[in-house]
Short mmCIF file of C-alpha atoms in Angstrom, two decimals:
data_model
loop_
_atom_site.label_atom_id
_atom_site.label_comp_id
_atom_site.label_asym_id
_atom_site.label_seq_id
_atom_site.Cartn_x
_atom_site.Cartn_y
_atom_site.Cartn_z
CA MET A 30 24.04 6.38 19.72
CA ASN A 31 23.13 6.36 16.28
CA ALA A 32 25.41 8.64 13.73
CA ALA A 33 24.12 9.20 10.14
CA ALA A 34 26.44 8.11 7.33
CA MET A 35 28.69 10.83 6.06
CA GLY A 36 29.67 11.21 2.50
CA ALA A 37 28.54 13.49 -0.74
CA ALA A 38 24.86 13.58 -1.41
CA SER A 39 23.57 13.00 -4.93
CA THR A 40 21.52 15.95 -6.57
CA SER A 41 18.82 13.81 -8.65
CA GLU A 42 16.14 16.51 -8.16
CA GLY A 43 18.72 19.15 -9.56
CA GLY A 44 20.83 22.08 -8.25
CA THR A 45 24.43 21.51 -7.25
CA GLY A 46 24.74 23.37 -3.81
CA ASN A 47 24.39 20.24 -1.55
CA THR A 48 27.39 19.26 0.34
CA SER A 49 25.80 17.67 3.30
CA SER A 50 24.87 13.55 2.99
CA SER A 51 22.61 13.27 6.42
CA VAL A 52 19.49 14.85 7.89
CA VAL A 53 17.89 14.02 10.93
CA ILE A 54 13.98 15.38 11.12
CA ALA A 55 11.47 15.55 13.91
CA GLY A 56 8.20 15.05 13.26
CA ALA A 57 6.27 12.18 11.20
CA GLY A 58 3.33 14.29 9.83
CA ILE A 59 2.69 14.95 6.29
CA ILE A 60 5.60 17.54 6.39
CA GLY A 61 8.34 16.02 8.09
CA LEU A 62 7.44 12.80 5.90
CA ALA A 63 7.46 14.65 2.51
CA THR A 64 10.63 16.36 3.44
CA ALA A 65 11.99 13.45 4.04
CA TRP A 66 10.89 11.96 1.14
CA ARG A 67 11.94 14.73 -0.93
CA LEU A 68 15.31 14.60 0.52
CA LEU A 69 15.93 10.78 0.17
CA ARG A 70 15.18 11.35 -3.41
CA GLN A 71 18.43 13.77 -3.71
CA GLY A 72 20.57 11.17 -1.80
CA PHE A 73 20.41 12.04 1.95
CA ASP A 74 20.60 9.67 4.76
CA VAL A 75 17.38 10.24 6.35
CA THR A 76 16.24 9.59 9.68
CA VAL A 77 12.95 10.77 11.20
CA LEU A 78 12.11 10.82 14.89
CA ASP A 79 8.33 10.70 16.12
CA ALA A 80 6.54 8.63 19.02
CA GLU A 81 3.58 8.37 17.16
CA PRO A 82 3.60 9.09 13.16
CA VAL A 83 0.81 10.38 11.34
CA SER A 84 -1.14 10.77 14.79
CA GLY A 85 -1.78 14.61 14.79
CA ALA A 86 -3.37 17.00 12.41
CA THR A 87 -2.31 14.97 9.38
CA PHE A 88 -4.82 12.29 10.57
CA ALA A 89 -7.76 14.19 11.01
CA ALA A 90 -7.45 16.23 8.16
CA ALA A 91 -9.88 16.00 4.92
CA GLY A 92 -7.40 16.60 2.27
CA MET A 93 -9.04 19.36 0.49
CA LEU A 94 -6.45 21.12 -2.45
CA ALA A 95 -8.40 23.96 -2.94
CA PRO A 96 -6.08 27.02 -3.46
CA VAL A 97 -9.18 28.99 -4.76
CA ALA A 98 -11.93 28.01 -2.31
CA GLU A 99 -9.67 28.72 0.35
CA VAL A 100 -9.00 32.42 -0.59
CA VAL A 101 -10.11 34.74 2.22
CA TRP A 102 -9.57 38.52 2.33
CA ASP A 103 -6.51 40.11 3.95
CA GLN A 104 -3.70 36.83 3.60
CA PRO A 105 -2.24 38.40 0.70
CA THR A 106 1.25 36.34 1.38
CA LEU A 107 -0.59 32.87 1.71
CA TYR A 108 -2.35 32.99 -1.85
CA PRO A 109 0.77 32.79 -3.89
CA LEU A 110 1.84 29.68 -1.79
CA MET A 111 -1.51 27.88 -2.16
CA VAL A 112 -1.19 28.63 -5.53
CA GLU A 113 1.90 27.35 -6.33
CA SER A 114 1.21 24.02 -4.04
CA GLY A 115 -1.93 23.49 -6.10
CA LYS A 116 0.25 23.44 -9.29
CA LEU A 117 2.54 21.34 -7.94
CA TYR A 118 0.49 18.58 -6.42
CA ARG A 119 -0.36 16.14 -9.37
CA ASP A 120 3.34 15.72 -10.46
CA PHE A 121 4.29 15.20 -6.00
CA ALA A 122 1.15 12.74 -5.57
CA GLN A 123 2.05 10.62 -8.65
CA ALA A 124 5.69 10.51 -7.90
CA ILE A 125 4.73 8.94 -4.49
CA ALA A 126 2.10 6.75 -5.28
CA GLU A 127 4.41 5.14 -8.16
CA GLU A 128 7.22 5.04 -6.09
CA SER A 129 5.45 3.49 -3.21
CA GLY A 130 2.82 1.17 -5.11
CA HIS A 131 0.12 2.70 -2.99
CA ASP A 132 -2.94 4.78 -3.68
CA VAL A 133 -2.70 8.23 -2.42
CA GLY A 134 -6.44 9.25 -3.17
CA TYR A 135 -5.33 11.74 -5.34
CA ILE A 136 -8.98 12.76 -7.11
CA GLU A 137 -9.23 15.56 -9.67
CA ASN A 138 -12.96 16.32 -9.30
CA SER A 139 -14.41 19.98 -9.05
CA THR A 140 -15.55 21.75 -5.99
CA PHE A 141 -19.09 23.19 -5.67
CA VAL A 142 -19.09 25.94 -3.26
CA CYS A 143 -22.67 26.61 -1.90
CA ALA A 144 -24.96 29.28 -0.24
CA GLY A 145 -27.28 28.22 2.71
CA ASP A 146 -29.22 31.50 2.62
CA ALA A 147 -29.26 35.01 1.10
CA ALA A 148 -26.68 36.67 3.12
CA ASP A 149 -24.30 33.92 2.64
CA ARG A 150 -25.06 33.94 -1.31
CA GLN A 151 -24.15 37.74 -1.24
CA THR A 152 -20.85 37.01 0.84
CA LEU A 153 -20.23 34.02 -1.65
CA SER A 154 -20.59 36.81 -4.67
CA GLU A 155 -18.23 39.34 -2.89
CA LEU A 156 -15.60 36.36 -2.13
CA VAL A 157 -15.92 35.43 -6.16
CA GLU A 158 -15.28 38.95 -7.13
CA LEU A 159 -12.41 38.74 -5.03
CA GLN A 160 -11.05 35.20 -6.73
CA HIS A 161 -11.74 36.67 -10.27
CA ASP A 162 -9.99 39.72 -9.62
CA MET A 163 -6.73 37.49 -8.94
CA GLY A 164 -7.24 35.86 -12.04
CA MET A 165 -8.37 32.36 -10.67
CA GLU A 166 -10.99 29.96 -12.39
CA ILE A 167 -14.16 29.97 -10.67
CA ASN A 168 -17.65 29.53 -12.44
CA ARG A 169 -21.01 30.64 -11.03
CA ILE A 170 -23.74 28.47 -11.39
CA THR A 171 -27.70 28.73 -10.52
CA ALA A 172 -28.80 26.20 -7.50
CA THR A 173 -30.90 24.61 -10.19
CA GLU A 174 -27.95 23.91 -12.36
CA ALA A 175 -26.01 22.53 -9.10
CA ARG A 176 -28.56 20.23 -8.06
CA ARG A 177 -28.65 18.69 -11.17
CA ALA A 178 -25.00 17.70 -11.32
CA GLU A 179 -25.42 16.63 -7.66
CA PRO A 180 -29.03 15.70 -6.81
CA ALA A 181 -28.63 15.33 -3.08
CA LEU A 182 -28.19 19.13 -2.91
CA GLY A 183 -31.50 20.03 -1.22
CA PRO A 184 -33.53 23.27 -0.84
CA GLY A 185 -31.11 24.83 1.32
CA CYS A 186 -28.92 25.28 -1.28
CA VAL A 187 -29.69 28.86 -2.89
CA GLY A 188 -26.49 29.69 -4.87
CA ALA A 189 -23.19 27.97 -5.82
CA VAL A 190 -20.00 28.16 -7.59
CA ASP A 191 -18.00 25.62 -9.75
CA ILE A 192 -14.30 25.57 -9.11
CA PRO A 193 -12.85 23.10 -11.46
CA GLY A 194 -8.90 23.61 -10.27
CA ASP A 195 -9.99 22.59 -6.52
CA HIS A 196 -9.31 18.81 -6.24
CA GLN A 197 -8.70 16.21 -3.21
CA VAL A 198 -6.15 13.81 -1.81
CA ASN A 199 -6.43 11.50 1.15
CA PRO A 200 -4.12 12.67 3.61
CA ARG A 201 -4.16 8.99 5.71
CA LEU A 202 -3.22 7.11 2.27
CA LEU A 203 -0.63 9.60 1.44
CA ALA A 204 0.94 9.34 4.58
CA GLU A 205 0.68 5.71 4.28
CA ALA A 206 2.75 5.55 0.92
CA LEU A 207 5.38 7.77 2.60
CA LEU A 208 5.85 5.81 5.29
CA THR A 209 6.07 2.82 3.28
CA ILE A 210 9.01 4.37 0.86
CA LEU A 211 10.76 5.47 4.61
CA GLY A 212 10.43 2.16 6.07
CA ASP A 213 12.95 1.86 8.99
CA ARG A 214 14.23 5.31 8.39
CA VAL A 215 11.35 6.16 10.98
CA ILE A 216 11.99 5.80 14.30
CA ARG A 217 9.26 5.83 17.12
CA THR A 218 10.76 8.14 19.53
CA ARG A 219 10.25 11.65 20.03
CA ALA A 220 12.80 14.29 19.35
CA GLU A 221 13.38 16.52 22.81
CA GLU A 222 16.32 18.46 22.18
CA VAL A 223 18.71 19.56 19.35
CA ILE A 224 22.34 19.15 19.87
CA TYR A 225 24.99 21.26 19.14
CA ALA A 226 28.59 20.77 18.21
CA SER A 227 30.53 21.91 21.59
CA ASP A 228 33.20 23.66 20.07
CA ALA A 229 31.34 25.57 17.09
CA ASP A 230 30.75 29.32 16.98
CA PRO A 231 28.24 30.16 16.26
CA ARG A 232 26.48 26.94 17.10
CA GLN A 233 26.37 24.21 14.74
CA ALA A 234 23.14 21.59 15.09
CA ILE A 235 24.50 18.37 14.90
CA GLY A 236 21.65 16.41 15.75
CA LEU A 237 18.62 15.34 17.60
CA ARG A 238 18.17 13.61 21.37
CA GLY A 239 15.42 11.23 21.51
CA THR A 240 13.02 10.53 24.70
CA ASP A 241 14.67 7.03 24.28
CA GLY A 242 17.90 8.43 25.40
CA ASN A 243 19.80 8.19 22.18
CA ASP A 244 21.53 10.78 20.17
CA TYR A 245 20.78 10.77 16.41
CA LEU A 246 23.60 12.83 14.47
CA ALA A 247 23.64 14.31 11.20
CA ASP A 248 24.87 16.99 8.91
CA GLU A 249 21.43 18.87 9.16
CA VAL A 250 18.70 18.87 11.65
CA VAL A 251 14.84 19.85 10.49
CA LEU A 252 12.48 20.77 13.04
CA ALA A 253 8.68 19.62 11.60
CA ALA A 254 6.83 18.82 14.56
CA GLY A 255 3.88 21.04 14.42
CA LEU A 256 3.17 22.52 18.00
CA ASN A 257 5.78 20.65 19.41
CA THR A 258 8.28 22.33 17.13
CA ALA A 259 8.01 25.78 19.87
CA ASP A 260 8.66 23.38 22.68
CA MET A 261 11.99 21.82 21.50
CA ALA A 262 14.55 22.18 23.79
CA GLY A 263 17.94 23.98 22.64
CA LEU A 264 15.87 26.48 19.87
CA PRO A 265 18.34 29.71 19.01
CA GLU A 266 17.37 31.82 21.59
CA ASN A 267 17.15 34.89 19.11
CA LEU A 268 14.19 32.92 17.64
CA ASN A 269 10.35 33.40 18.25
CA LEU A 270 7.86 30.60 17.32
CA PRO A 271 4.47 32.08 18.18
CA LEU A 272 2.36 28.76 17.49
CA ARG A 273 -1.29 28.26 18.61
CA PRO A 274 -3.30 25.27 18.52
CA VAL A 275 -6.23 25.77 16.31
CA TYR A 276 -8.79 22.64 16.92
CA GLY A 277 -10.91 21.08 14.34
CA ASP A 278 -13.90 18.59 14.53
CA VAL A 279 -13.95 16.21 11.77
CA LEU A 280 -16.49 13.36 11.26
CA ARG A 281 -16.14 10.40 9.18
CA LEU A 282 -19.21 8.81 7.51
CA ARG A 283 -20.47 5.45 5.87
CA VAL A 284 -23.00 6.22 3.35
CA PRO A 285 -25.77 3.60 2.60
CA GLU A 286 -25.59 1.78 -0.30
CA ARG A 287 -28.80 3.21 -1.53
CA LEU A 288 -27.47 6.52 -1.38
CA GLN A 289 -24.16 5.98 -2.89
CA PRO A 290 -22.70 8.07 -4.29
CA LEU A 291 -24.05 10.60 -1.62
CA VAL A 292 -22.00 13.24 -3.90
CA THR A 293 -19.53 13.11 -6.61
CA ARG A 294 -17.07 16.22 -6.01
CA THR A 295 -16.34 18.25 -2.84
CA ILE A 296 -19.33 20.14 -1.43
CA ARG A 297 -17.97 23.30 0.52
CA GLY A 298 -20.61 25.40 1.78
CA VAL A 299 -21.26 28.86 3.91
CA VAL A 300 -24.25 28.51 6.18
CA GLN A 301 -25.35 31.61 8.26
CA GLY A 302 -21.58 32.67 7.79
CA ARG A 303 -20.12 29.31 9.26
CA PRO A 304 -17.79 27.18 6.52
CA VAL A 305 -18.64 23.39 6.36
CA TYR A 306 -17.25 20.75 3.84
CA ILE A 307 -18.62 17.13 2.78
CA VAL A 308 -15.70 15.46 1.11
CA PRO A 309 -16.32 12.26 -0.86
CA ARG A 310 -14.20 9.09 -0.98
CA ALA A 311 -13.61 6.45 -3.37
CA ASP A 312 -14.70 3.94 -0.88
CA GLY A 313 -18.23 5.20 -0.29
CA THR A 314 -17.41 7.25 2.75
CA VAL A 315 -17.55 10.92 3.29
CA VAL A 316 -15.39 13.32 5.47
CA LEU A 317 -17.74 16.22 7.12
CA GLY A 318 -15.64 18.94 8.64
CA ALA A 319 -14.54 20.99 10.07
CA THR A 320 -14.80 23.46 13.19
CA SER A 321 -11.92 25.74 13.84
CA ARG A 322 -11.83 26.76 17.56
CA GLU A 323 -9.14 27.95 19.88
CA ASP A 324 -10.41 26.79 23.49
CA ASP A 325 -9.28 24.49 25.91
CA LEU A 326 -11.24 21.32 24.71
CA THR A 327 -8.54 18.97 23.16
CA GLY A 328 -11.40 16.13 22.43
CA VAL A 329 -14.32 16.55 20.46
CA SER A 330 -16.61 19.14 20.70
CA ALA A 331 -20.38 18.31 21.26
CA GLU A 332 -21.50 22.17 19.99
CA GLY A 333 -18.74 21.34 17.10
CA VAL A 334 -20.34 17.84 15.78
CA HIS A 335 -24.12 19.72 16.15
CA GLN A 336 -23.07 22.43 13.88
CA LEU A 337 -21.41 20.17 11.54
CA LEU A 338 -24.16 18.28 11.28
CA ARG A 339 -26.50 21.01 11.27
CA ASP A 340 -25.13 23.13 8.31
CA ALA A 341 -24.42 19.61 6.40
CA TYR A 342 -28.04 19.05 6.56
CA ARG A 343 -29.05 22.41 5.06
CA LEU A 344 -26.92 21.58 2.04
CA VAL A 345 -27.23 18.06 1.84
CA PRO A 346 -29.96 16.27 3.61
CA GLY A 347 -28.90 12.57 2.92
CA ILE A 348 -26.01 13.46 5.48
CA LEU A 349 -28.16 12.46 8.13
CA ASP A 350 -28.86 8.99 7.06
CA CYS A 351 -24.95 8.37 6.96
CA GLU A 352 -23.54 6.27 9.81
CA ILE A 353 -20.97 8.15 11.78
CA TYR A 354 -18.07 5.68 12.32
CA GLU A 355 -15.37 8.41 13.63
CA MET A 356 -15.27 11.53 15.24
CA THR A 357 -11.55 13.13 15.57
CA ALA A 358 -10.50 16.48 16.95
CA ARG A 359 -6.61 17.55 16.33
CA ALA A 360 -4.60 20.78 17.21
CA ARG A 361 -3.45 22.41 14.02
CA PRO A 362 -0.25 24.57 14.36
CA GLY A 363 -1.37 28.20 13.62
CA SER A 364 1.00 31.04 13.15
CA PRO A 365 0.04 34.84 13.83
CA ASP A 366 -0.52 35.21 10.12
CA ASP A 367 -1.46 31.89 9.46
CA VAL A 368 1.47 31.51 6.99
CA PRO A 369 4.41 28.82 7.66
CA MET A 370 7.68 29.32 9.28
CA ILE A 371 10.28 27.53 6.82
CA GLY A 372 13.82 28.32 6.78
CA ARG A 373 17.11 28.00 8.28
CA VAL A 374 17.36 29.73 11.63
CA ALA A 375 20.99 28.26 12.83
CA PRO A 376 23.87 26.40 10.96
CA GLY A 377 22.68 23.26 10.48
CA LEU A 378 19.13 23.70 12.01
CA THR A 379 16.01 24.41 9.98
CA VAL A 380 12.52 24.98 10.96
CA SER A 381 9.06 24.20 8.80
CA THR A 382 6.18 24.18 10.89
CA GLY A 383 3.30 26.88 11.71
CA TYR A 384 0.87 25.58 8.29
CA PHE A 385 -2.28 26.18 10.25
CA ARG A 386 -5.41 24.59 8.29
CA HIS A 387 -3.41 24.28 4.79
CA GLY A 388 -0.87 21.88 5.78
CA ILE A 389 -2.29 19.01 3.34
CA LEU A 390 -2.58 21.44 0.28
CA LEU A 391 0.68 23.27 1.26
CA THR A 392 2.40 20.00 1.73
CA ALA A 393 3.91 20.12 -1.87
CA ILE A 394 5.31 23.62 -1.66
CA GLY A 395 6.61 23.65 2.03
CA SER A 396 8.30 20.10 1.60
CA LYS A 397 10.03 21.52 -1.53
CA LEU A 398 11.32 24.47 0.26
CA THR A 399 12.32 22.81 3.41
CA ALA A 400 14.14 20.33 1.18
CA ASP A 401 15.88 23.09 -0.86
CA VAL A 402 16.93 24.87 2.25
CA VAL A 403 18.88 21.82 3.94
CA ALA A 404 20.26 21.10 0.41
CA GLY A 405 21.36 24.79 0.06
CA ARG A 406 18.98 25.54 -3.04
CA GLU A 407 16.54 27.92 -1.59
CA THR A 408 17.78 30.81 -4.03
CA ASP A 409 16.16 28.50 -6.65
CA ASN A 410 12.93 29.89 -5.67
CA ASP A 411 10.73 32.53 -6.10
CA PRO A 412 12.27 35.26 -3.28
CA ALA A 413 8.58 36.70 -2.43
CA LEU A 414 7.90 33.06 -1.28
CA LEU A 415 10.69 32.93 0.80
CA SER A 416 9.94 36.09 2.30
CA ALA A 417 6.53 34.88 3.07
CA VAL A 418 7.49 32.14 5.18
CA ASN A 419 10.98 33.64 6.79
CA PRO A 420 10.81 32.16 10.36
CA PHE A 421 12.48 35.35 12.17
CA ARG A 422 9.25 37.41 11.02
CA PHE A 423 7.94 37.42 14.54
CA SER A 424 11.17 37.56 16.23
CA ASP A 425 12.75 40.97 17.63
#
């Protein structure tokens, strides 16, 4: 049996409400790892349980940090979270890079959003109006101006906007840096059950049971296991976590030397109403994605691959001269309103899940909110943000 050390935790990130000293976290995706890192910096003795760290949605993600480009209609509680996380990201990424000694692929290039036909141009124009009404920085440019800046754009681009504040990070490099910092605190076993104190009323969470047969005891327990969070044994009976799998097909391609760089900034597109994006990496590769499907196909969809290549070709014809070296499909944990569920659900027990397609972008704010809950400092945050992510909002 593994037991976390007891004692007073430091409060190096501010606040004085923390009296716990140890935490065990289920899930070593980007949310679990970033939360662990924040708590480690605050003096907690941290343990993270995951049989296959960084093998889920984090592994597939392209890493667009696009609080402006991701804005769509009818998601008013999601926008503030995206914007706030975008503001935090530079310092968040820089701190992890410095502490780990690893590059995390944070690049502050702008994003072009391109239209594939006249109807798409109208859709893009209407979305720009919404973004302007929300006070977001976005600049209309002509297709000619877009092609001048990005010569690989073809005649299929009939209109565009430039979003200077939408950047990117490499999720795999970011996760690798976090794993380096956490070291042997990440244990390769899956958490399967929440453990409670037998004599506590109400029930007090005191650890997690792993599939390796060990009990990992701690003062605080965090469930950040994506879709698996809802299947954890021992969840409070009054808690409903209606998570659904939303699959995304993603391609990674090598760009021939003669075409490098294929593009110098993220190219997002709307092609006959379908979203597509091309994200350039510093190593000369590009990430092409992503479909969004809710079906029973857990592997890569042939239709999805065809759609991505067809739509990307309309905007950037040179994509067909590239070499596909990886095709990936992963399930992202979606909530009914596509907003995460973050908060304390029982004494000693906190959940952080339901990040849908925005897990990488929302990591900066999601890990902060989760760590603040664990440390007893959630009231340091905007009450509107806390209300938006209330994990009981779907419970009776």
